[in-house]
Amino acid sequence: MGNSFLPRSRNPATIKLAQKQLAAVLHADWKPRDSYKPTDEEVKTRRATYASRVWHKPRVQVEDIPIPEIGSKEVLVHLKACGICGSDLHMYESDKDGYILYPGLVKTPVVMGHELGGIIEKVGNEVTGVKVGDYVVCEEMWYCNECDPCRTGNFNQCVNLMEMGFTDDGGFQQYMKIHQKFCWKINDFKKVYRTDDKVFEAGSLIEPACVAYNGMFIRAGGFKPGSSVAVWGTGPIGLGAIGLAKAAGAGKIIAFEPRTKRAQIAREVGANDVFDPFELKKSGTEPWEKVNELTGGEGVDMHVEAAGDPSFIMPQAERCMTIGGKIVDIGRADKAAPVFFEMYQVRALQAYGTQGHAGAGVWPSVIKLMASGRLDTTNIITGRYPISDVPKALEKLLNREDAKITVKP
Amino acid sequence: MGNSFLPRSRNPATIKLAQKQLAAVLHADWKPRDSYKPTDEEVKTRRATYASRVWHKPRVQVEDIPIPEIGSKEVLVHLKACGICGSDLHMYESDKDGYILYPGLVKTPVVMGHELGGIIEKVGNEVTGVKVGDYVVCEEMWYCNECDPCRTGNFNQCVNLMEMGFTDDGGFQQYMKIHQKFCWKINDFKKVYRTDDKVFEAGSLIEPACVAYNGMFIRAGGFKPGSSVAVWGTGPIGLGAIGLAKAAGAGKIIAFEPRTKRAQIAREVGANDVFDPFELKKSGTEPWEKVNELTGGEGVDMHVEAAGDPSFIMPQAERCMTIGGKIVDIGRADKAAPVFFEMYQVRALQAYGTQGHAGAGVWPSVIKLMASGRLDTTNIITGRYPISDVPKALEKLLNREDAKITVKP
Amino acid sequence: MGNSFLPRSRNPATIKLAQKQLAAVLHADWKPRDSYKPTDEEVKTRRATYASRVWHKPRVQVEDIPIPEIGSKEVLVHLKACGICGSDLHMYESDKDGYILYPGLVKTPVVMGHELGGIIEKVGNEVTGVKVGDYVVCEEMWYCNECDPCRTGNFNQCVNLMEMGFTDDGGFQQYMKIHQKFCWKINDFKKVYRTDDKVFEAGSLIEPACVAYNGMFIRAGGFKPGSSVAVWGTGPIGLGAIGLAKAAGAGKIIAFEPRTKRAQIAREVGANDVFDPFELKKSGTEPWEKVNELTGGEGVDMHVEAAGDPSFIMPQAERCMTIGGKIVDIGRADKAAPVFFEMYQVRALQAYGTQGHAGAGVWPSVIKLMASGRLDTTNIITGRYPISDVPKALEKLLNREDAKITVKP
Amino acid sequence: MGNSFLPRSRNPATIKLAQKQLAAVLHADWKPRDSYKPTDEEVKTRRATYASRVWHKPRVQVEDIPIPEIGSKEVLVHLKACGICGSDLHMYESDKDGYILYPGLVKTPVVMGHELGGIIEKVGNEVTGVKVGDYVVCEEMWYCNECDPCRTGNFNQCVNLMEMGFTDDGGFQQYMKIHQKFCWKINDFKKVYRTDDKVFEAGSLIEPACVAYNGMFIRAGGFKPGSSVAVWGTGPIGLGAIGLAKAAGAGKIIAFEPRTKRAQIAREVGANDVFDPFELKKSGTEPWEKVNELTGGEGVDMHVEAAGDPSFIMPQAERCMTIGGKIVDIGRADKAAPVFFEMYQVRALQAYGTQGHAGAGVWPSVIKLMASGRLDTTNIITGRYPISDVPKALEKLLNREDAKITVKP
């Protein structure tokens, strides 16, 4: 087992021999919808701001591509694990007109994957933050540090954002290049997770946990220890939210999830109670009534919307909140949700929108929680595939029963 | 003028002679709607939680009533000015079925009026906080200090709330009794406002300003000096919000108000620009476009909803906010408003509901602002009436052109 | 065991028979030091603001006293457990001139004891918050709700403070009277702690944990999950701080404590490492160097000073803090400590003073943490005595090895 | 006057002709004290972390130097005004052993000056944030965006900090190069300040105001409108603090300053009262007593230490603070100050150290305050000199009577 830590990848000979590497690459055709006229910038860079309006006929191919060259402040990471995210699936899927489902920023061809960890293989000559052999995880949001939001520390709102696995090659390859500032060391994980396999599986779960952490503790300012928390939707972000709520001293955690398998994992990760909201309604009990019942009529101190269905969840949440309670909206939805502000007034409530995971110490905080053993969500991984089977893994995920499938390059 | 400060009311002889006093009293009939069954508590106390479901045929009568006796921790205040609030008007008005319009907590008969100031005439034997002759203003929300919200400092959410001018006799009389803890001294006002008349007119404007202050600075945490602020609706609370935004260093203040007279006052109180939102729309410009235009595309840092129309305002506001911006909802509305949380996510926005003005240093803060001359909204008073003319004043207010009418007992 | 929950004390007959009850009462002589002239208020009320300047020859006697009568908003609590605090010891001890050591507010004779829990035996006719048979714990700081600090929610700064066990009879008796607003229900504890014995031992530990909670999470605003925390001094408050840090997701907890037994308990409660600071120094390592070593050079995010020795601790703490780190000073000390603000500037540090535990949801939060099992400090109780042995228990405590001795009435 | 806006500097011909420009350059000899051994990094880069331990015999020379070449993300600024800071003076002065007084980071030779504004003359080919002709001010702290503090948004704590005017050529020259991300536009100033002269004088005062802003509103979280503020020391930062306190709605501002001329300016900028603390003491009144007297015994809500003498000020400040009050320490001092934490506990106080002005929206906020006319400190400029007279200006400043002297290139 000790052997598992042998930094095999550090052997320069390996690279010399293999100038080519295996990768799962997303291809699609640049074919703007009739209703959409790309900007000059989009045409020039081939980066579509709204992928679903431009990219047609997406397909994921396993192929040999060159190992990337690195710049003076970049590093080459020998990837060891990369989770498949719902966004990856949405880039793989297309609508009835053949357009990619994912609505955000995408350039193709691109190596997908952005929940990843690996070992530093090579460093540029101005790199000082990490060194060859370091175990690292990598941020997905490549912010510019020069626009106004970045200059005020709002990296998640960067207007020049590049995204690993969306505009630049990400995790479904063997060797990835990245600027040193997006790398965070997880060398400490070895003490807790023991084998490289587990170390990097844990590492690959940091990104979704960071999204939850940023929403709950940075954007919404956290909750006081002893508080009650409700989490709506238990995909990887919702599960991260549950694990974090437990780690941060929630006195009670209630989750809502219709899928049986995910509900089970939610319990394992820390939820005291998990309900299928639709079954509840069928049986004559509103989800908000259940929350009030379980909290002695008080409601919870924080709601985490991680299901992408605010139209259903907001009216529920606002009826089962403590005085001064908070709603954090993480899930994305393309339409307005009804909010009854009278309730916000009477009970002194507030709602926060959140996206991303950059800045504010989010990554090192989650890393410390994982390194201390206070947060461990590794049991949410329910499938493991090599790069060559990425297409198969994507197919498997279409049923949305798995909590997390991880690619092991 | 010096004479105006002569504390005439302190002469005990005055009271001896006049054991009766003049008051404008709200009467109505206890006649619950068919669709509403009052609780036992309501029946016992005659305090209707939802006035509009119970109280029928409201009428305001000017009559002689006894000067109240005070308890050991109470004081008797010789009232000098009392503003008429929109709520007062809603207690005076009735719907087509004859029910009072005001939807909140009311007991009748009751002396209305809750924006008031006066001079301490008499104090109970355990009173230590104020003394005879002090100039004071009085809180309207009589919180209990014993329920759970009160024990956590959330006085505005008190579950045993009594309300001056709603459940207990308020400001449209000559002498009012009140617990000492709801009194705040404004003796300092004399230096700035010079005459008693002005002192108490200023004092009577504290209450609505406190509602705005509580929403903007306590509930929503304020804004950084230099920020831009938009205020929707310029009734007394909206005007207070404008004055406070100016006092607190807003770099730019934009107001929306369809009524010409109020728009003019808004400018005087501190708004850089005031627009009629409906005229703007007619002319082909959305209000949110105008805000973005005036802020170089950035939007404002804080929106204050003081019009009671979140369904119109929320979709406007969320399109013209800076990154990290805040919406504070003060106006009451009986239905859900559409909120596009995607926008909250992309721009890191948050929304707060707020009610009341109790606790958190709100009253002394507003008093200090007024005493220092940094906040002066006295020019919003557009009418003055004696108690005997309260019915006339209420009639006058039905047209909603006046910003504020003040009763001078 | 189920039997142990039989509310024996609820039988009114019990009280009828025993109109007298056993109590450990502190007596002392009113004999102001030559250097101190008591105020008129002090003379009138016999409440000395600085006990150590007035009260002479303290002695604790076990005696029969009447069971108190309760007022309309008061309750009678049948006490079941009451911890002995360092303050109690300081009221028992005297200096070389024979004056009580405790420097704060005291009136004698008084029944000492303020870390307590029991069962509601009787309620006044206006009591609505609790009922006979409820298991409760009681706040020690009886704030007035009428002074300026109270009106702004700063109950811990009440200027009319009365203190249970200091100015009014507290926990070393069988039946105590108290205003309903200072009682908090712990009925839920039965699920976790099983027997009444354990329920009330846990309950008696809430007060010191609340002092730590108030300092760490209310005054200093808490820390982000994953943070490192150092606790200086592991008396009951320091142990509470350790337990709370663990519950709230501290990634690493370092404690300093010279007493071996307490150090051992500190580990059991959650400290990752415990050091004797004086031994460290003797061996050539400064405590701050050890903290930096254990945190990879970063220092901790929060220091909790619970030893009452800021002169020693502040210069240590400021050298081993993360950027943006916080120091919370809970321990009392009668002299100024040196603070090197240059360090505060370079590393963006802040320091907070804290006292008390009232308001801000502190009590219900700690209760929820204990009820959920996330905070359990019951193993810090190292001795149990009946009321009749309070003098013996105080003697035992003089050696300061015990973490906590509990009186079981 | 319209003529004053003619962008003369934009004429490329000007530069072609004058490839050389005038500058005031600091020279000194690398001669480490015997007691100090420079690090390898220091030797290699000639950047001394502690200038006063290395740089010997400082002298400021006016000379011709080349106009700098700019990189792809850099701009060339035609400087128009640059204030002389106390730090500049400390680099000019030497101690008895001949070492530079300034204790911080310095490389020589270097063009001093870091409080500056000018017009964009040329931009690199990747510059997008500003364009030729923009009026700009420039940040002094050139943070790296790659170290851990930068990655968490704590730019002021950057471990790779470079400093304009200390390690890189700054303001006492005609043309300066700088990365675009450190430039902020002040084109709006033209509306308020009318002439270029005034525009850039105002601009040159932004940097010290930003230091005060960062301390008061970012680090310490600001104060509620209506609060009282005390400012200790009225150099440019203290004057900025006074102006900001006024702009942000302080109800009362008390300043302490022994120098008569500065005291006068303090009043003009917004202080309600200014006292010479030493005169006060001589006359038998402690400064803290005066503050309490002026605030009705309450004390102030925020103290700003801008005199660099915490040993004198902290013991004063802690005795005249409201409950929940804050002390912000901005002035630098090389020794520990006594802090009586008992006072912090009794009154719920807190102290913050602060340095720098980067990030968190500080620059754009101060710019907006100045552009709106709510903050105008231009009357603190008491002297104006051309570059050729920088040595003379430095000599003049040695008497510390001037509030601010400005160099006009």
Short mmCIF file of C-alpha atoms in Angstrom, two decimals, chain C residues 242-401:
data_model
loop_
_atom_site.label_atom_id
_atom_site.label_comp_id
_atom_site.label_asym_id
_atom_site.label_seq_id
_atom_site.Cartn_x
_atom_site.Cartn_y
_atom_site.Cartn_z
CA ILE C 242 -13.25 23.11 22.40
CA GLY C 243 -16.49 21.16 22.19
CA LEU C 244 -18.11 23.96 20.22
CA ALA C 245 -15.15 24.34 17.87
CA LYS C 246 -15.40 20.65 17.09
CA ALA C 247 -19.15 20.78 16.60
CA ALA C 248 -18.84 23.80 14.30
CA GLY C 249 -16.39 22.15 11.93
CA ALA C 250 -12.96 23.29 13.05
CA GLY C 251 -10.40 21.44 10.98
CA LYS C 252 -7.88 21.52 13.80
CA ILE C 253 -8.15 22.36 17.51
CA ILE C 254 -5.09 23.14 19.61
CA ALA C 255 -5.39 23.69 23.36
CA PHE C 256 -3.02 25.02 26.00
CA GLU C 257 -3.39 23.89 29.60
CA PRO C 258 -0.80 23.25 32.28
CA ARG C 259 -2.96 20.97 34.45
CA THR C 260 -2.62 17.32 33.42
CA LYS C 261 -6.12 16.20 34.29
CA ARG C 262 -7.78 19.04 32.44
CA ALA C 263 -5.50 18.51 29.47
CA GLN C 264 -6.73 14.94 29.31
CA ILE C 265 -10.36 16.04 29.36
CA ALA C 266 -9.59 18.62 26.68
CA ARG C 267 -8.50 15.81 24.39
CA GLU C 268 -11.63 13.83 25.11
CA VAL C 269 -13.82 16.85 24.37
CA GLY C 270 -12.20 17.38 20.97
CA ALA C 271 -8.76 18.99 21.04
CA ASN C 272 -6.39 17.48 18.50
CA ASP C 273 -3.38 18.58 20.51
CA VAL C 274 -2.97 19.89 24.05
CA PHE C 275 0.23 21.46 25.35
CA ASP C 276 1.45 22.77 28.66
CA PRO C 277 2.60 26.24 27.56
CA PHE C 278 5.11 26.53 30.36
CA GLU C 279 6.66 23.16 29.67
CA LEU C 280 6.90 24.12 26.02
CA LYS C 281 8.76 27.29 26.88
CA LYS C 282 11.08 25.43 29.21
CA SER C 283 11.92 23.07 26.37
CA GLY C 284 12.83 26.01 24.17
CA THR C 285 9.69 26.20 22.05
CA GLU C 286 7.35 29.14 22.26
CA PRO C 287 3.67 28.18 22.19
CA TRP C 288 3.18 30.36 19.10
CA GLU C 289 5.93 28.46 17.32
CA LYS C 290 4.15 25.20 18.09
CA VAL C 291 0.89 26.54 16.68
CA ASN C 292 2.58 27.65 13.50
CA GLU C 293 4.33 24.32 13.19
CA LEU C 294 1.04 22.45 13.51
CA THR C 295 -0.74 24.63 10.98
CA GLY C 296 1.86 24.58 8.25
CA GLY C 297 2.99 28.09 9.13
CA GLU C 298 -0.46 29.59 8.68
CA GLY C 299 -1.50 29.97 12.30
CA VAL C 300 -5.05 29.50 13.51
CA ASP C 301 -8.18 31.34 12.41
CA MET C 302 -9.47 31.89 15.92
CA HIS C 303 -7.86 32.12 19.33
CA VAL C 304 -10.05 31.76 22.41
CA GLU C 305 -8.52 33.27 25.54
CA ALA C 306 -10.23 31.41 28.39
CA ALA C 307 -7.43 31.42 30.93
CA GLY C 308 -7.76 34.96 32.23
CA ASP C 309 -4.16 35.75 31.36
CA PRO C 310 -4.18 38.02 28.30
CA SER C 311 -0.79 39.48 29.21
CA PHE C 312 0.78 36.14 28.50
CA ILE C 313 -1.58 34.97 25.79
CA MET C 314 -2.07 38.02 23.53
CA PRO C 315 1.60 38.28 22.53
CA GLN C 316 1.58 34.56 21.82
CA ALA C 317 -1.66 34.54 19.89
CA GLU C 318 -0.87 37.45 17.60
CA ARG C 319 2.15 35.59 16.26
CA CYS C 320 0.27 32.52 15.12
CA MET C 321 -2.81 33.70 13.29
CA THR C 322 -4.02 33.33 9.75
CA ILE C 323 -4.67 36.38 7.67
CA GLY C 324 -7.98 37.75 8.85
CA GLY C 325 -7.74 35.81 12.11
CA LYS C 326 -9.67 36.60 15.29
CA ILE C 327 -8.88 36.65 19.00
CA VAL C 328 -11.76 36.32 21.44
CA ASP C 329 -11.01 37.32 25.01
CA ILE C 330 -13.29 35.62 27.52
CA GLY C 331 -11.09 35.23 30.61
CA ARG C 332 -11.15 38.15 33.04
CA ALA C 333 -7.97 39.97 34.03
CA ASP C 334 -7.46 43.10 35.99
CA LYS C 335 -4.66 44.66 33.95
CA ALA C 336 -3.81 45.78 30.45
CA ALA C 337 -2.19 43.31 28.06
CA PRO C 338 0.38 44.29 25.43
CA VAL C 339 -0.95 44.17 21.87
CA PHE C 340 1.36 44.66 18.89
CA PHE C 341 -0.97 46.33 16.41
CA GLU C 342 1.61 46.23 13.64
CA MET C 343 0.88 42.51 13.51
CA TYR C 344 -2.84 43.21 13.38
CA GLN C 345 -2.21 45.49 10.40
CA VAL C 346 0.09 43.20 8.48
CA ARG C 347 -2.16 40.18 8.89
CA ALA C 348 -5.59 41.87 9.06
CA LEU C 349 -6.35 40.66 12.59
CA GLN C 350 -9.03 41.62 15.07
CA ALA C 351 -9.68 41.19 18.77
CA TYR C 352 -13.00 40.97 20.59
CA GLY C 353 -13.88 41.23 24.26
CA THR C 354 -16.88 39.23 25.40
CA GLN C 355 -18.90 38.60 28.50
CA GLY C 356 -22.13 36.84 29.27
CA HIS C 357 -24.44 34.61 27.32
CA ALA C 358 -27.72 36.43 27.00
CA GLY C 359 -29.71 37.06 23.85
CA ALA C 360 -28.88 36.39 20.18
CA GLY C 361 -30.21 32.85 20.35
CA VAL C 362 -27.24 31.60 22.34
CA TRP C 363 -29.16 29.40 24.77
CA PRO C 364 -31.45 27.70 22.24
CA SER C 365 -28.49 27.14 19.91
CA VAL C 366 -26.39 25.40 22.55
CA ILE C 367 -29.44 23.44 23.66
CA LYS C 368 -29.99 22.23 20.09
CA LEU C 369 -26.36 21.25 19.75
CA MET C 370 -26.61 19.22 22.95
CA ALA C 371 -29.97 17.74 22.04
CA SER C 372 -28.61 16.60 18.68
CA GLY C 373 -25.61 14.94 20.31
CA ARG C 374 -23.18 17.18 18.42
CA LEU C 375 -21.98 18.76 21.65
CA ASP C 376 -21.51 16.58 24.69
CA THR C 377 -19.25 17.78 27.44
CA THR C 378 -20.72 15.68 30.25
CA ASN C 379 -17.45 13.88 30.75
CA ILE C 380 -15.97 17.04 32.23
CA ILE C 381 -17.90 16.44 35.45
CA THR C 382 -15.45 14.87 37.84
CA GLY C 383 -17.31 15.15 41.12
CA ARG C 384 -20.87 15.11 42.44
CA TYR C 385 -22.07 16.31 45.86
CA PRO C 386 -25.36 16.87 47.65
CA ILE C 387 -26.27 20.35 48.89
CA SER C 388 -25.19 19.41 52.37
CA ASP C 389 -21.65 18.88 51.07
CA VAL C 390 -21.27 22.15 49.14
CA PRO C 391 -18.67 23.41 51.66
CA LYS C 392 -16.70 20.17 51.19
CA ALA C 393 -16.95 20.49 47.39
CA LEU C 394 -15.66 24.05 47.53
CA GLU C 395 -12.69 22.89 49.56
CA LYS C 396 -11.99 20.16 47.04
CA LEU C 397 -12.06 22.67 44.21
CA LEU C 398 -9.40 24.83 45.76
CA ASN C 399 -6.76 22.65 44.10
CA ARG C 400 -8.17 23.51 40.62
CA GLU C 401 -7.56 20.03 39.25
#
